[in-house]
Amino acid sequence: MSSTLAGAFGVAALFVAVLALVFAIQALRARTVPSDQAATSPLPEPEPQPEPEVKPGTVRSELRKLSKDLTAARGELRGVLQHLAIVRYDAFGDTGGKLSWSVALLDDNGDGVILTSINSRADARTYAKEIKSFTSEAKLSPEEEEALETLRKEAGPTVT
């Protein structure tokens, strides 16, 4: 879970850095345009020219690098177990307190694992079942199905 949190913070920091660069560029452009020229009629738009090759170390080249890094980070995050649903229940009538639980941990593709712990007064049993595209080859309990269904609904129509 800490690697997921670190990844999320990394993406957030990258996003903030890109925003800061955009604002810095806008401020720089506003300072370089004379105010009397901005107040007059707008200049005719120049004909589009092919973009010159970006020089290393310029703001534009750094923005392109950040954009590529952000795209790569988003791609890596798709495979991180970042979606969680937990269902607590009383597996046996005599234990009380809903000590048993099933937790689904999935990535953006619906791949991951369901962990289940069934607790009684005498012992506890733990099970792990692999999930691929929101389905399991192993038979799921109603509580495991509930945890999986919760994440399937959160994923929305984009994930099948």
Short mmCIF file of N, CA and C in Angstrom, two decimals:
data_model
loop_
_atom_site.label_atom_id
_atom_site.label_comp_id
_atom_site.label_asym_id
_atom_site.label_seq_id
_atom_site.Cartn_x
_atom_site.Cartn_y
_atom_site.Cartn_z
N MET A 1 0.82 -1.19 0.00
CA MET A 1 0.00 0.00 0.00
C MET A 1 0.87 1.26 0.00
N SER A 2 2.04 1.22 0.64
CA SER A 2 2.88 2.40 0.70
C SER A 2 3.45 2.73 -0.68
N SER A 3 3.71 1.72 -1.51
CA SER A 3 4.20 2.01 -2.86
C SER A 3 3.10 2.65 -3.70
N THR A 4 1.87 2.28 -3.45
CA THR A 4 0.75 2.91 -4.16
C THR A 4 0.64 4.36 -3.76
N LEU A 5 0.75 4.63 -2.47
CA LEU A 5 0.68 5.99 -1.97
C LEU A 5 1.85 6.82 -2.49
N ALA A 6 3.03 6.23 -2.51
CA ALA A 6 4.21 6.93 -3.03
C ALA A 6 4.04 7.23 -4.51
N GLY A 7 3.49 6.29 -5.25
CA GLY A 7 3.25 6.52 -6.68
C GLY A 7 2.25 7.63 -6.90
N ALA A 8 1.20 7.65 -6.10
CA ALA A 8 0.18 8.70 -6.22
C ALA A 8 0.77 10.06 -5.90
N PHE A 9 1.61 10.13 -4.85
CA PHE A 9 2.26 11.39 -4.51
C PHE A 9 3.22 11.82 -5.61
N GLY A 10 3.91 10.87 -6.21
CA GLY A 10 4.82 11.19 -7.29
C GLY A 10 4.10 11.78 -8.49
N VAL A 11 2.98 11.19 -8.85
CA VAL A 11 2.18 11.72 -9.98
C VAL A 11 1.64 13.10 -9.63
N ALA A 12 1.18 13.27 -8.39
CA ALA A 12 0.66 14.57 -7.96
C ALA A 12 1.77 15.63 -8.01
N ALA A 13 2.97 15.28 -7.55
CA ALA A 13 4.09 16.22 -7.57
C ALA A 13 4.45 16.58 -9.01
N LEU A 14 4.44 15.61 -9.89
CA LEU A 14 4.73 15.86 -11.29
C LEU A 14 3.70 16.79 -11.90
N PHE A 15 2.44 16.57 -11.56
CA PHE A 15 1.36 17.43 -12.06
C PHE A 15 1.53 18.86 -11.56
N VAL A 16 1.86 19.03 -10.28
CA VAL A 16 2.07 20.36 -9.72
C VAL A 16 3.25 21.05 -10.41
N ALA A 17 4.31 20.30 -10.69
CA ALA A 17 5.47 20.88 -11.37
C ALA A 17 5.11 21.36 -12.77
N VAL A 18 4.32 20.58 -13.48
CA VAL A 18 3.89 20.98 -14.83
C VAL A 18 3.04 22.24 -14.75
N LEU A 19 2.12 22.29 -13.79
CA LEU A 19 1.29 23.49 -13.61
C LEU A 19 2.15 24.71 -13.31
N ALA A 20 3.14 24.56 -12.43
CA ALA A 20 4.02 25.69 -12.09
C ALA A 20 4.76 26.18 -13.33
N LEU A 21 5.23 25.26 -14.17
CA LEU A 21 5.91 25.66 -15.39
C LEU A 21 4.98 26.41 -16.35
N VAL A 22 3.75 25.94 -16.46
CA VAL A 22 2.79 26.61 -17.34
C VAL A 22 2.53 28.03 -16.86
N PHE A 23 2.32 28.19 -15.55
CA PHE A 23 2.09 29.53 -15.00
C PHE A 23 3.32 30.42 -15.18
N ALA A 24 4.50 29.87 -15.03
CA ALA A 24 5.73 30.65 -15.21
C ALA A 24 5.85 31.12 -16.65
N ILE A 25 5.52 30.26 -17.59
CA ILE A 25 5.58 30.63 -19.01
C ILE A 25 4.58 31.74 -19.31
N GLN A 26 3.37 31.61 -18.78
CA GLN A 26 2.36 32.64 -19.00
C GLN A 26 2.80 33.98 -18.42
N ALA A 27 3.38 33.96 -17.23
CA ALA A 27 3.85 35.20 -16.60
C ALA A 27 4.98 35.81 -17.43
N LEU A 28 5.86 35.00 -17.94
CA LEU A 28 6.97 35.48 -18.75
C LEU A 28 6.46 36.11 -20.05
N ARG A 29 5.50 35.47 -20.66
CA ARG A 29 4.93 36.02 -21.90
C ARG A 29 4.21 37.34 -21.64
N ALA A 30 3.50 37.43 -20.53
CA ALA A 30 2.79 38.67 -20.19
C ALA A 30 3.76 39.82 -19.96
N ARG A 31 4.92 39.53 -19.42
CA ARG A 31 5.92 40.57 -19.17
C ARG A 31 6.60 41.03 -20.45
N THR A 32 6.73 40.17 -21.43
CA THR A 32 7.46 40.52 -22.65
C THR A 32 6.61 41.26 -23.67
N VAL A 33 5.27 41.16 -23.58
CA VAL A 33 4.39 41.87 -24.52
C VAL A 33 4.17 43.28 -23.98
N PRO A 34 4.57 44.34 -24.72
CA PRO A 34 4.35 45.71 -24.25
C PRO A 34 2.85 45.97 -24.07
N SER A 35 2.52 46.73 -23.04
CA SER A 35 1.10 46.96 -22.72
C SER A 35 0.41 47.79 -23.79
N ASP A 36 1.11 48.76 -24.44
CA ASP A 36 0.46 49.55 -25.49
C ASP A 36 0.19 48.71 -26.73
N GLN A 37 1.04 47.71 -26.99
CA GLN A 37 0.82 46.83 -28.14
C GLN A 37 -0.36 45.90 -27.87
N ALA A 38 -0.52 45.45 -26.63
CA ALA A 38 -1.62 44.57 -26.28
C ALA A 38 -2.95 45.30 -26.35
N ALA A 39 -2.95 46.62 -26.08
CA ALA A 39 -4.19 47.40 -26.08
C ALA A 39 -4.67 47.69 -27.49
N THR A 40 -3.80 47.73 -28.47
CA THR A 40 -4.19 48.00 -29.84
C THR A 40 -4.83 46.78 -30.46
N SER A 41 -5.17 46.89 -31.72
CA SER A 41 -5.84 45.79 -32.40
C SER A 41 -4.94 44.56 -32.41
N PRO A 42 -5.56 43.38 -32.39
CA PRO A 42 -4.76 42.16 -32.36
C PRO A 42 -3.94 42.01 -33.63
N LEU A 43 -2.78 41.43 -33.48
CA LEU A 43 -1.90 41.20 -34.62
C LEU A 43 -2.45 40.07 -35.47
N PRO A 44 -2.24 40.15 -36.78
CA PRO A 44 -2.67 39.03 -37.62
C PRO A 44 -1.87 37.79 -37.23
N GLU A 45 -2.55 36.66 -37.27
CA GLU A 45 -1.88 35.42 -36.89
C GLU A 45 -0.89 35.02 -37.97
N PRO A 46 0.32 34.69 -37.58
CA PRO A 46 1.31 34.27 -38.58
C PRO A 46 0.94 32.90 -39.14
N GLU A 47 1.45 32.66 -40.32
CA GLU A 47 1.19 31.36 -40.94
C GLU A 47 1.87 30.28 -40.13
N PRO A 48 1.21 29.14 -39.98
CA PRO A 48 1.85 28.08 -39.19
C PRO A 48 3.13 27.59 -39.86
N GLN A 49 4.16 27.50 -39.06
CA GLN A 49 5.44 27.04 -39.56
C GLN A 49 5.78 25.76 -38.82
N PRO A 50 6.58 24.94 -39.45
CA PRO A 50 6.97 23.72 -38.74
C PRO A 50 7.73 24.09 -37.47
N GLU A 51 7.45 23.32 -36.39
CA GLU A 51 8.10 23.60 -35.12
C GLU A 51 9.59 23.35 -35.23
N PRO A 52 10.36 24.35 -34.78
CA PRO A 52 11.81 24.12 -34.80
C PRO A 52 12.18 23.09 -33.74
N GLU A 53 13.32 22.49 -33.95
CA GLU A 53 13.77 21.49 -32.98
C GLU A 53 14.02 22.19 -31.65
N VAL A 54 13.53 21.58 -30.58
CA VAL A 54 13.63 22.18 -29.26
C VAL A 54 15.03 22.03 -28.72
N LYS A 55 15.55 23.13 -28.19
CA LYS A 55 16.90 23.11 -27.63
C LYS A 55 16.86 22.51 -26.23
N PRO A 56 17.82 21.67 -25.90
CA PRO A 56 17.86 21.10 -24.55
C PRO A 56 18.02 22.20 -23.50
N GLY A 57 17.34 22.02 -22.38
CA GLY A 57 17.44 22.98 -21.28
C GLY A 57 16.43 24.09 -21.33
N THR A 58 15.65 24.20 -22.42
CA THR A 58 14.63 25.25 -22.49
C THR A 58 13.38 24.78 -21.78
N VAL A 59 12.51 25.73 -21.50
CA VAL A 59 11.26 25.41 -20.82
C VAL A 59 10.43 24.44 -21.66
N ARG A 60 10.39 24.67 -22.96
CA ARG A 60 9.62 23.80 -23.84
C ARG A 60 10.14 22.36 -23.80
N SER A 61 11.46 22.20 -23.82
CA SER A 61 12.01 20.84 -23.79
C SER A 61 11.73 20.19 -22.44
N GLU A 62 11.79 20.96 -21.36
CA GLU A 62 11.49 20.41 -20.04
C GLU A 62 10.02 20.01 -19.94
N LEU A 63 9.14 20.82 -20.53
CA LEU A 63 7.71 20.47 -20.53
C LEU A 63 7.46 19.20 -21.31
N ARG A 64 8.15 19.03 -22.42
CA ARG A 64 7.99 17.79 -23.20
C ARG A 64 8.47 16.58 -22.41
N LYS A 65 9.61 16.75 -21.71
CA LYS A 65 10.12 15.65 -20.88
C LYS A 65 9.12 15.31 -19.78
N LEU A 66 8.58 16.35 -19.12
CA LEU A 66 7.61 16.12 -18.05
C LEU A 66 6.35 15.45 -18.58
N SER A 67 5.93 15.84 -19.76
CA SER A 67 4.75 15.23 -20.36
C SER A 67 4.98 13.75 -20.63
N LYS A 68 6.15 13.41 -21.15
CA LYS A 68 6.48 12.01 -21.40
C LYS A 68 6.56 11.23 -20.10
N ASP A 69 7.18 11.83 -19.07
CA ASP A 69 7.28 11.17 -17.77
C ASP A 69 5.91 10.96 -17.15
N LEU A 70 5.03 11.94 -17.28
CA LEU A 70 3.68 11.83 -16.73
C LEU A 70 2.91 10.72 -17.44
N THR A 71 3.05 10.63 -18.75
CA THR A 71 2.39 9.57 -19.50
C THR A 71 2.91 8.20 -19.07
N ALA A 72 4.21 8.09 -18.88
CA ALA A 72 4.80 6.82 -18.42
C ALA A 72 4.31 6.46 -17.02
N ALA A 73 4.25 7.45 -16.13
CA ALA A 73 3.80 7.20 -14.76
C ALA A 73 2.34 6.75 -14.74
N ARG A 74 1.51 7.36 -15.57
CA ARG A 74 0.10 6.95 -15.64
C ARG A 74 0.00 5.51 -16.13
N GLY A 75 0.83 5.14 -17.08
CA GLY A 75 0.83 3.77 -17.59
C GLY A 75 1.24 2.77 -16.52
N GLU A 76 2.24 3.14 -15.73
CA GLU A 76 2.70 2.25 -14.66
C GLU A 76 1.64 2.12 -13.56
N LEU A 77 0.93 3.19 -13.28
CA LEU A 77 -0.08 3.16 -12.21
C LEU A 77 -1.26 2.25 -12.55
N ARG A 78 -1.49 2.01 -13.84
CA ARG A 78 -2.61 1.15 -14.22
C ARG A 78 -2.42 -0.26 -13.68
N GLY A 79 -1.18 -0.68 -13.47
CA GLY A 79 -0.90 -2.03 -13.00
C GLY A 79 -0.71 -2.14 -11.49
N VAL A 80 -0.91 -1.04 -10.77
CA VAL A 80 -0.73 -1.04 -9.32
C VAL A 80 -2.04 -1.41 -8.63
N LEU A 81 -1.94 -2.26 -7.61
CA LEU A 81 -3.13 -2.63 -6.83
C LEU A 81 -3.54 -1.41 -6.01
N GLN A 82 -4.49 -0.64 -6.52
CA GLN A 82 -4.85 0.60 -5.87
C GLN A 82 -6.34 0.70 -5.52
N HIS A 83 -7.12 -0.26 -5.94
CA HIS A 83 -8.55 -0.24 -5.64
C HIS A 83 -8.84 -1.29 -4.57
N LEU A 84 -9.54 -0.89 -3.53
CA LEU A 84 -9.76 -1.75 -2.39
C LEU A 84 -11.22 -1.72 -1.97
N ALA A 85 -11.78 -2.89 -1.69
CA ALA A 85 -13.13 -2.99 -1.11
C ALA A 85 -13.08 -4.07 -0.04
N ILE A 86 -13.69 -3.79 1.09
CA ILE A 86 -13.69 -4.75 2.20
C ILE A 86 -15.12 -5.01 2.65
N VAL A 87 -15.40 -6.27 2.94
CA VAL A 87 -16.70 -6.68 3.46
C VAL A 87 -16.44 -7.43 4.77
N ARG A 88 -17.02 -6.94 5.85
CA ARG A 88 -16.89 -7.61 7.15
C ARG A 88 -18.21 -8.33 7.43
N TYR A 89 -18.09 -9.50 8.07
CA TYR A 89 -19.30 -10.28 8.34
C TYR A 89 -19.05 -11.26 9.48
N ASP A 90 -20.13 -11.80 9.98
CA ASP A 90 -20.07 -12.80 11.03
C ASP A 90 -20.29 -14.15 10.36
N ALA A 91 -19.20 -14.91 10.17
CA ALA A 91 -19.28 -16.18 9.45
C ALA A 91 -20.05 -17.23 10.25
N PHE A 92 -19.97 -17.14 11.56
CA PHE A 92 -20.66 -18.10 12.43
C PHE A 92 -21.51 -17.31 13.41
N GLY A 93 -22.65 -17.81 13.74
CA GLY A 93 -23.56 -17.09 14.62
C GLY A 93 -23.05 -16.90 16.03
N ASP A 94 -22.06 -17.68 16.45
CA ASP A 94 -21.65 -17.61 17.85
C ASP A 94 -20.47 -16.67 18.13
N THR A 95 -19.85 -16.08 17.10
CA THR A 95 -18.66 -15.25 17.35
C THR A 95 -19.03 -13.81 17.65
N GLY A 96 -19.93 -13.24 16.89
CA GLY A 96 -20.31 -11.83 17.09
C GLY A 96 -19.20 -10.88 16.69
N GLY A 97 -19.56 -9.65 16.43
CA GLY A 97 -18.57 -8.62 16.13
C GLY A 97 -18.06 -8.58 14.71
N LYS A 98 -18.62 -9.37 13.84
CA LYS A 98 -18.18 -9.37 12.44
C LYS A 98 -16.66 -9.47 12.33
N LEU A 99 -16.11 -10.55 12.84
CA LEU A 99 -14.67 -10.75 12.85
C LEU A 99 -14.13 -11.32 11.54
N SER A 100 -14.97 -11.88 10.70
CA SER A 100 -14.53 -12.40 9.41
C SER A 100 -14.57 -11.27 8.39
N TRP A 101 -13.72 -11.39 7.35
CA TRP A 101 -13.69 -10.34 6.34
C TRP A 101 -13.18 -10.87 5.00
N SER A 102 -13.57 -10.16 3.95
CA SER A 102 -13.06 -10.40 2.60
C SER A 102 -12.65 -9.05 2.05
N VAL A 103 -11.45 -8.99 1.49
CA VAL A 103 -10.96 -7.74 0.91
C VAL A 103 -10.50 -8.01 -0.52
N ALA A 104 -10.94 -7.15 -1.43
CA ALA A 104 -10.54 -7.24 -2.84
C ALA A 104 -9.52 -6.13 -3.10
N LEU A 105 -8.37 -6.49 -3.68
CA LEU A 105 -7.32 -5.55 -4.06
C LEU A 105 -7.10 -5.71 -5.56
N LEU A 106 -7.46 -4.68 -6.34
CA LEU A 106 -7.38 -4.79 -7.80
C LEU A 106 -6.68 -3.59 -8.41
N ASP A 107 -6.17 -3.78 -9.63
CA ASP A 107 -5.62 -2.67 -10.40
C ASP A 107 -6.70 -2.13 -11.33
N ASP A 108 -6.33 -1.20 -12.21
CA ASP A 108 -7.31 -0.59 -13.13
C ASP A 108 -7.91 -1.58 -14.12
N ASN A 109 -7.22 -2.69 -14.38
CA ASN A 109 -7.71 -3.69 -15.33
C ASN A 109 -8.60 -4.74 -14.69
N GLY A 110 -8.81 -4.64 -13.37
CA GLY A 110 -9.62 -5.64 -12.67
C GLY A 110 -8.83 -6.89 -12.33
N ASP A 111 -7.50 -6.79 -12.31
CA ASP A 111 -6.64 -7.91 -11.95
C ASP A 111 -6.14 -7.70 -10.53
N GLY A 112 -6.03 -8.78 -9.76
CA GLY A 112 -5.53 -8.67 -8.41
C GLY A 112 -5.84 -9.90 -7.59
N VAL A 113 -6.28 -9.67 -6.35
CA VAL A 113 -6.49 -10.78 -5.43
C VAL A 113 -7.63 -10.44 -4.47
N ILE A 114 -8.31 -11.50 -4.02
CA ILE A 114 -9.27 -11.37 -2.94
C ILE A 114 -8.72 -12.19 -1.78
N LEU A 115 -8.58 -11.54 -0.63
CA LEU A 115 -8.12 -12.20 0.58
C LEU A 115 -9.32 -12.34 1.51
N THR A 116 -9.47 -13.51 2.12
CA THR A 116 -10.59 -13.77 3.02
C THR A 116 -10.07 -14.41 4.29
N SER A 117 -10.58 -13.93 5.42
CA SER A 117 -10.25 -14.52 6.71
C SER A 117 -11.56 -14.88 7.40
N ILE A 118 -11.74 -16.17 7.67
CA ILE A 118 -12.94 -16.65 8.35
C ILE A 118 -12.54 -17.00 9.78
N ASN A 119 -13.11 -16.26 10.71
CA ASN A 119 -12.75 -16.39 12.12
C ASN A 119 -13.87 -17.04 12.91
N SER A 120 -13.51 -18.03 13.72
CA SER A 120 -14.45 -18.66 14.65
C SER A 120 -13.86 -18.52 16.05
N ARG A 121 -14.54 -19.08 17.03
CA ARG A 121 -14.00 -18.99 18.39
C ARG A 121 -12.71 -19.79 18.53
N ALA A 122 -12.59 -20.88 17.80
CA ALA A 122 -11.45 -21.79 17.96
C ALA A 122 -10.28 -21.47 17.03
N ASP A 123 -10.53 -20.98 15.82
CA ASP A 123 -9.45 -20.76 14.88
C ASP A 123 -9.84 -19.73 13.83
N ALA A 124 -8.88 -19.46 12.97
CA ALA A 124 -9.10 -18.55 11.84
C ALA A 124 -8.47 -19.18 10.61
N ARG A 125 -9.17 -19.08 9.50
CA ARG A 125 -8.64 -19.60 8.23
C ARG A 125 -8.57 -18.44 7.24
N THR A 126 -7.50 -18.44 6.47
CA THR A 126 -7.29 -17.36 5.51
C THR A 126 -7.15 -17.95 4.11
N TYR A 127 -7.78 -17.29 3.15
CA TYR A 127 -7.77 -17.75 1.76
C TYR A 127 -7.38 -16.59 0.85
N ALA A 128 -6.72 -16.92 -0.25
CA ALA A 128 -6.39 -15.94 -1.28
C ALA A 128 -6.85 -16.52 -2.62
N LYS A 129 -7.54 -15.68 -3.40
CA LYS A 129 -8.03 -16.11 -4.72
C LYS A 129 -7.63 -15.08 -5.76
N GLU A 130 -7.05 -15.57 -6.85
CA GLU A 130 -6.59 -14.69 -7.93
C GLU A 130 -7.79 -14.18 -8.73
N ILE A 131 -7.70 -12.91 -9.12
CA ILE A 131 -8.75 -12.27 -9.91
C ILE A 131 -8.14 -11.76 -11.21
N LYS A 132 -8.75 -12.09 -12.32
CA LYS A 132 -8.35 -11.60 -13.65
C LYS A 132 -9.58 -11.00 -14.32
N SER A 133 -9.51 -9.73 -14.68
CA SER A 133 -10.62 -9.03 -15.35
C SER A 133 -11.92 -9.21 -14.57
N PHE A 134 -11.86 -8.99 -13.27
CA PHE A 134 -13.01 -9.04 -12.37
C PHE A 134 -13.65 -10.42 -12.27
N THR A 135 -12.93 -11.47 -12.65
CA THR A 135 -13.46 -12.83 -12.52
C THR A 135 -12.41 -13.72 -11.87
N SER A 136 -12.89 -14.83 -11.28
CA SER A 136 -11.99 -15.77 -10.63
C SER A 136 -12.30 -17.18 -11.12
N GLU A 137 -11.26 -17.98 -11.27
CA GLU A 137 -11.47 -19.38 -11.63
C GLU A 137 -11.99 -20.15 -10.42
N ALA A 138 -11.63 -19.70 -9.22
CA ALA A 138 -12.11 -20.35 -8.00
C ALA A 138 -13.52 -19.84 -7.68
N LYS A 139 -14.29 -20.67 -7.03
CA LYS A 139 -15.64 -20.26 -6.63
C LYS A 139 -15.51 -19.23 -5.52
N LEU A 140 -16.25 -18.13 -5.67
CA LEU A 140 -16.22 -17.05 -4.69
C LEU A 140 -17.41 -17.15 -3.75
N SER A 141 -17.18 -16.79 -2.48
CA SER A 141 -18.27 -16.75 -1.50
C SER A 141 -19.13 -15.51 -1.79
N PRO A 142 -20.33 -15.44 -1.23
CA PRO A 142 -21.16 -14.25 -1.44
C PRO A 142 -20.47 -12.97 -0.98
N GLU A 143 -19.71 -13.03 0.10
CA GLU A 143 -19.01 -11.84 0.59
C GLU A 143 -17.88 -11.43 -0.35
N GLU A 144 -17.18 -12.41 -0.90
CA GLU A 144 -16.14 -12.12 -1.88
C GLU A 144 -16.75 -11.52 -3.14
N GLU A 145 -17.87 -12.07 -3.57
CA GLU A 145 -18.59 -11.53 -4.73
C GLU A 145 -19.00 -10.08 -4.47
N GLU A 146 -19.44 -9.79 -3.25
CA GLU A 146 -19.87 -8.43 -2.89
C GLU A 146 -18.70 -7.45 -2.98
N ALA A 147 -17.54 -7.84 -2.45
CA ALA A 147 -16.35 -6.97 -2.52
C ALA A 147 -15.94 -6.75 -3.97
N LEU A 148 -15.97 -7.81 -4.78
CA LEU A 148 -15.61 -7.70 -6.19
C LEU A 148 -16.60 -6.84 -6.95
N GLU A 149 -17.87 -7.00 -6.66
CA GLU A 149 -18.92 -6.22 -7.33
C GLU A 149 -18.79 -4.74 -6.99
N THR A 150 -18.42 -4.44 -5.75
CA THR A 150 -18.22 -3.04 -5.36
C THR A 150 -17.16 -2.38 -6.24
N LEU A 151 -16.05 -3.08 -6.46
CA LEU A 151 -14.99 -2.51 -7.30
C LEU A 151 -15.37 -2.48 -8.77
N ARG A 152 -16.13 -3.47 -9.21
CA ARG A 152 -16.59 -3.48 -10.61
C ARG A 152 -17.47 -2.27 -10.88
N LYS A 153 -18.34 -1.93 -9.93
CA LYS A 153 -19.22 -0.76 -10.10
C LYS A 153 -18.41 0.53 -10.07
N GLU A 154 -17.39 0.61 -9.21
CA GLU A 154 -16.55 1.80 -9.14
C GLU A 154 -15.76 2.00 -10.43
N ALA A 155 -15.39 0.90 -11.07
CA ALA A 155 -14.60 0.97 -12.31
C ALA A 155 -15.40 1.61 -13.44
N GLY A 156 -16.71 1.43 -13.41
CA GLY A 156 -17.55 2.03 -14.42
C GLY A 156 -17.53 1.27 -15.73
N PRO A 157 -18.13 1.87 -16.76
CA PRO A 157 -18.27 1.18 -18.04
C PRO A 157 -16.98 1.09 -18.84
N THR A 158 -15.92 1.82 -18.47
CA THR A 158 -14.69 1.78 -19.28
C THR A 158 -13.92 0.48 -19.08
N VAL A 159 -14.09 -0.17 -17.93
CA VAL A 159 -13.38 -1.43 -17.67
C VAL A 159 -14.36 -2.57 -17.87
N THR A 160 -13.96 -3.55 -18.69
CA THR A 160 -14.86 -4.67 -18.94
C THR A 160 -14.30 -5.93 -18.36
#
